[in-house]
One Martini backbone bead per residue (centre of mass of N, CA, C, O) as a GRO file, in nm:
protein
  178
    1MET     BB    1   1.223  -0.630  -1.299
    2VAL     BB    2   1.107  -0.405  -1.121
    3LEU     BB    3   1.337  -0.399  -0.921
    4ALA     BB    4   1.562  -0.319  -1.120
    5VAL     BB    5   1.434  -0.050  -1.205
    6ALA     BB    6   1.421   0.079  -0.924
    7GLN     BB    7   1.726   0.061  -0.868
    8GLU     BB    8   1.810   0.233  -1.109
    9ALA     BB    9   1.656   0.485  -1.025
   10GLY     BB   10   1.818   0.525  -0.764
   11ARG     BB   11   2.091   0.559  -0.895
   12LEU     BB   12   2.006   0.808  -1.074
   13ALA     BB   13   1.917   0.994  -0.827
   14GLY     BB   14   2.106   0.942  -0.602
   15ASP     BB   15   2.200   1.066  -0.267
   16LEU     BB   16   2.023   1.299  -0.267
   17PRO     BB   17   1.756   1.436  -0.151
   18SER     BB   18   1.461   1.342  -0.342
   19ALA     BB   19   1.188   1.273  -0.518
   20PRO     BB   20   1.316   1.049  -0.697
   21LEU     BB   21   1.436   0.888  -0.462
   22VAL     BB   22   1.178   0.829  -0.309
   23SER     BB   23   1.033   0.687  -0.541
   24ALA     BB   24   1.240   0.462  -0.586
   25LEU     BB   25   1.236   0.342  -0.298
   26CYS     BB   26   0.934   0.274  -0.296
   27ALA     BB   27   0.939   0.086  -0.537
   28GLU     BB   28   1.140  -0.111  -0.415
   29ALA     BB   29   0.980  -0.182  -0.160
   30GLY     BB   30   0.731  -0.291  -0.308
   31ALA     BB   31   0.874  -0.517  -0.460
   32LEU     BB   32   0.987  -0.664  -0.214
   33ALA     BB   33   0.715  -0.719  -0.076
   34ARG     BB   34   0.589  -0.886  -0.315
   35LEU     BB   35   0.840  -1.101  -0.281
   36GLY     BB   36   0.876  -1.137   0.050
   37ARG     BB   37   1.102  -0.908   0.129
   38LEU     BB   38   1.035  -0.752   0.411
   39ASP     BB   39   1.290  -0.647   0.548
   40GLU     BB   40   1.396  -0.495   0.298
   41ALA     BB   41   1.148  -0.318   0.258
   42VAL     BB   42   1.165  -0.162   0.526
   43VAL     BB   43   1.447  -0.048   0.492
   44THR     BB   44   1.382   0.105   0.228
   45LEU     BB   45   1.151   0.276   0.338
   46ARG     BB   46   1.324   0.421   0.552
   47LYS     BB   47   1.500   0.561   0.345
   48ALA     BB   48   1.269   0.724   0.223
   49GLU     BB   49   1.189   0.875   0.479
   50THR     BB   50   1.464   1.009   0.523
   51ALA     BB   51   1.476   1.156   0.253
   52PHE     BB   52   1.219   1.316   0.298
   53GLU     BB   53   1.309   1.466   0.563
   54ARG     BB   54   1.581   1.591   0.398
   55MET     BB   55   1.444   1.782   0.244
   56PRO     BB   56   1.421   2.070   0.120
   57ALA     BB   57   1.204   2.324   0.186
   58SER     BB   58   1.171   2.423  -0.118
   59THR     BB   59   1.015   2.160  -0.217
   60SER     BB   60   0.720   2.223  -0.108
   61PHE     BB   61   0.646   2.387  -0.388
   62ASP     BB   62   0.638   2.126  -0.535
   63PRO     BB   63   0.393   1.938  -0.678
   64HIS     BB   64   0.543   1.664  -0.680
   65TRP     BB   65   0.600   1.654  -0.378
   66ALA     BB   66   0.312   1.632  -0.276
   67LYS     BB   67   0.258   1.359  -0.418
   68ARG     BB   68   0.484   1.202  -0.271
   69GLU     BB   69   0.363   1.223   0.010
   70GLU     BB   70   0.108   1.069  -0.053
   71GLY     BB   71   0.254   0.812  -0.154
   72LEU     BB   72   0.402   0.746   0.109
   73TRP     BB   73   0.151   0.666   0.273
   74PHE     BB   74   0.071   0.435   0.091
   75ASP     BB   75   0.337   0.274   0.108
   76LYS     BB   76   0.330   0.232   0.411
   77SER     BB   77   0.069   0.077   0.423
   78LEU     BB   78   0.149  -0.158   0.243
   79ILE     BB   79   0.423  -0.255   0.366
   80TYR     BB   80   0.329  -0.281   0.664
   81THR     BB   81   0.110  -0.483   0.603
   82LEU     BB   82   0.283  -0.709   0.476
   83ALA     BB   83   0.476  -0.705   0.745
   84ASN     BB   84   0.292  -0.682   1.004
   85ASP     BB   85   0.303  -0.367   1.096
   86VAL     BB   86   0.066  -0.240   1.274
   87LYS     BB   87   0.151   0.036   1.377
   88HIS     BB   88   0.249   0.161   1.099
   89ALA     BB   89   0.002   0.097   0.931
   90MET     BB   90  -0.207   0.255   1.105
   91GLU     BB   91  -0.074   0.528   1.083
   92ALA     BB   92  -0.106   0.555   0.778
   93GLN     BB   93  -0.411   0.503   0.765
   94ASP     BB   94  -0.495   0.736   0.956
   95THR     BB   95  -0.381   0.963   0.785
   96VAL     BB   96  -0.556   0.915   0.537
   97LEU     BB   97  -0.849   0.861   0.675
   98GLY     BB   98  -0.820   1.130   0.876
   99GLY     BB   99  -0.731   1.379   0.667
  100ARG     BB  100  -0.392   1.407   0.658
  101GLY     BB  101  -0.398   1.313   0.374
  102PRO     BB  102  -0.499   1.207   0.105
  103ASP     BB  103  -0.798   1.306  -0.118
  104ASP     BB  104  -0.835   1.025  -0.287
  105THR     BB  105  -0.992   0.750  -0.398
  106LEU     BB  106  -0.761   0.565  -0.475
  107THR     BB  107  -0.611   0.583  -0.205
  108THR     BB  108  -0.840   0.527   0.005
  109THR     BB  109  -0.924   0.254  -0.104
  110GLY     BB  110  -0.653   0.113  -0.074
  111VAL     BB  111  -0.626   0.163   0.235
  112ARG     BB  112  -0.883   0.013   0.316
  113LEU     BB  113  -0.769  -0.257   0.208
  114HIS     BB  114  -0.527  -0.270   0.392
  115ALA     BB  115  -0.692  -0.285   0.652
  116ALA     BB  116  -0.824  -0.555   0.578
  117ALA     BB  117  -0.552  -0.709   0.558
  118LEU     BB  118  -0.473  -0.667   0.851
  119HIS     BB  119  -0.739  -0.792   0.977
  120VAL     BB  120  -0.735  -1.090   0.856
  121ARG     BB  121  -0.528  -1.207   1.068
  122THR     BB  122  -0.738  -1.177   1.326
  123ASP     BB  123  -1.017  -1.150   1.129
  124PRO     BB  124  -1.101  -1.302   0.856
  125LYS     BB  125  -1.399  -1.246   0.808
  126ALA     BB  126  -1.396  -0.936   0.847
  127GLY     BB  127  -1.180  -0.869   0.635
  128MET     BB  128  -1.333  -0.991   0.390
  129GLU     BB  129  -1.594  -0.831   0.422
  130GLU     BB  130  -1.468  -0.553   0.384
  131ALA     BB  131  -1.352  -0.598   0.103
  132ALA     BB  132  -1.623  -0.669  -0.030
  133ARG     BB  133  -1.765  -0.399   0.032
  134ILE     BB  134  -1.572  -0.218  -0.121
  135ILE     BB  135  -1.601  -0.350  -0.402
  136ASP     BB  136  -1.916  -0.354  -0.421
  137ALA     BB  137  -1.931  -0.023  -0.412
  138ILE     BB  138  -1.804  -0.042  -0.687
  139PRO     BB  139  -1.850   0.021  -0.984
  140LEU     BB  140  -1.779  -0.175  -1.242
  141GLN     BB  141  -1.643   0.059  -1.429
  142GLN     BB  142  -1.438   0.126  -1.154
  143ARG     BB  143  -1.280  -0.151  -1.136
  144ARG     BB  144  -0.977  -0.162  -1.077
  145THR     BB  145  -0.699  -0.347  -1.067
  146ARG     BB  146  -0.588  -0.228  -0.806
  147TYR     BB  147  -0.827  -0.309  -0.629
  148LEU     BB  148  -0.838  -0.615  -0.691
  149THR     BB  149  -0.548  -0.679  -0.601
  150THR     BB  150  -0.581  -0.582  -0.310
  151ALA     BB  151  -0.816  -0.771  -0.240
  152ARG     BB  152  -0.650  -1.029  -0.299
  153MET     BB  153  -0.454  -0.986  -0.064
  154VAL     BB  154  -0.651  -1.064   0.155
  155LEU     BB  155  -0.662  -1.361   0.074
  156ASP     BB  156  -0.353  -1.419   0.095
  157LEU     BB  157  -0.347  -1.334   0.419
  158ALA     BB  158  -0.521  -1.546   0.489
  159PRO     BB  159  -0.581  -1.803   0.646
  160GLU     BB  160  -0.611  -2.110   0.523
  161ASN     BB  161  -0.881  -2.192   0.686
  162ALA     BB  162  -1.043  -1.924   0.563
  163ARG     BB  163  -1.061  -1.987   0.241
  164SER     BB  164  -1.350  -2.158   0.277
  165LEU     BB  165  -1.522  -1.940   0.312
  166SER     BB  166  -1.783  -1.773   0.177
  167VAL     BB  167  -1.641  -1.492   0.170
  168ALA     BB  168  -1.404  -1.588  -0.002
  169LYS     BB  169  -1.568  -1.659  -0.247
  170ASP     BB  170  -1.688  -1.380  -0.293
  171LEU     BB  171  -1.415  -1.232  -0.325
  172ARG     BB  172  -1.314  -1.395  -0.564
  173GLU     BB  173  -1.544  -1.312  -0.756
  174LEU     BB  174  -1.489  -0.999  -0.737
  175THR     BB  175  -1.161  -1.059  -0.833
  176GLU     BB  176  -1.174  -1.150  -1.099
  177GLY     BB  177  -0.877  -1.097  -1.294
  178ALA     BB  178  -0.640  -1.011  -1.078
   0.00000   0.00000   0.00000
């Protein structure tokens, strides 16, 4: 259903590069990635990047546009992480975490969790420990569903044989309800 809504938003946004078109394409790419349709997600994300690059220079003064650029880095991090495109995922993560991207806690925490999800494929224990540290450092009253769901993604991407580790159990307990 989310995919259909995102696709309809893209249709309504039209073909000319615009902030609504970039937003719709990113939403569509995210939905495709979460459905496991990773090749389609990357193609759609690249369409969003192209539309973003082709935006008229006058758009840069629009406050919504600045937010869309921040969101684009987050979307790149998420989609490339799910697609296991290490190079592009790390580029997006480095942009956000290196201070060249958005500077808000919601985005940076999510991207730090994306980095843990990327890491869990090569070093499952370290990736899950990092995700657990990130969630554990967030006060209980501030543990948003978005954080918990992203941390749960780390568990989902961990190799099957690593899901029985004690750190996996700890991370599952920290993300209960996600």
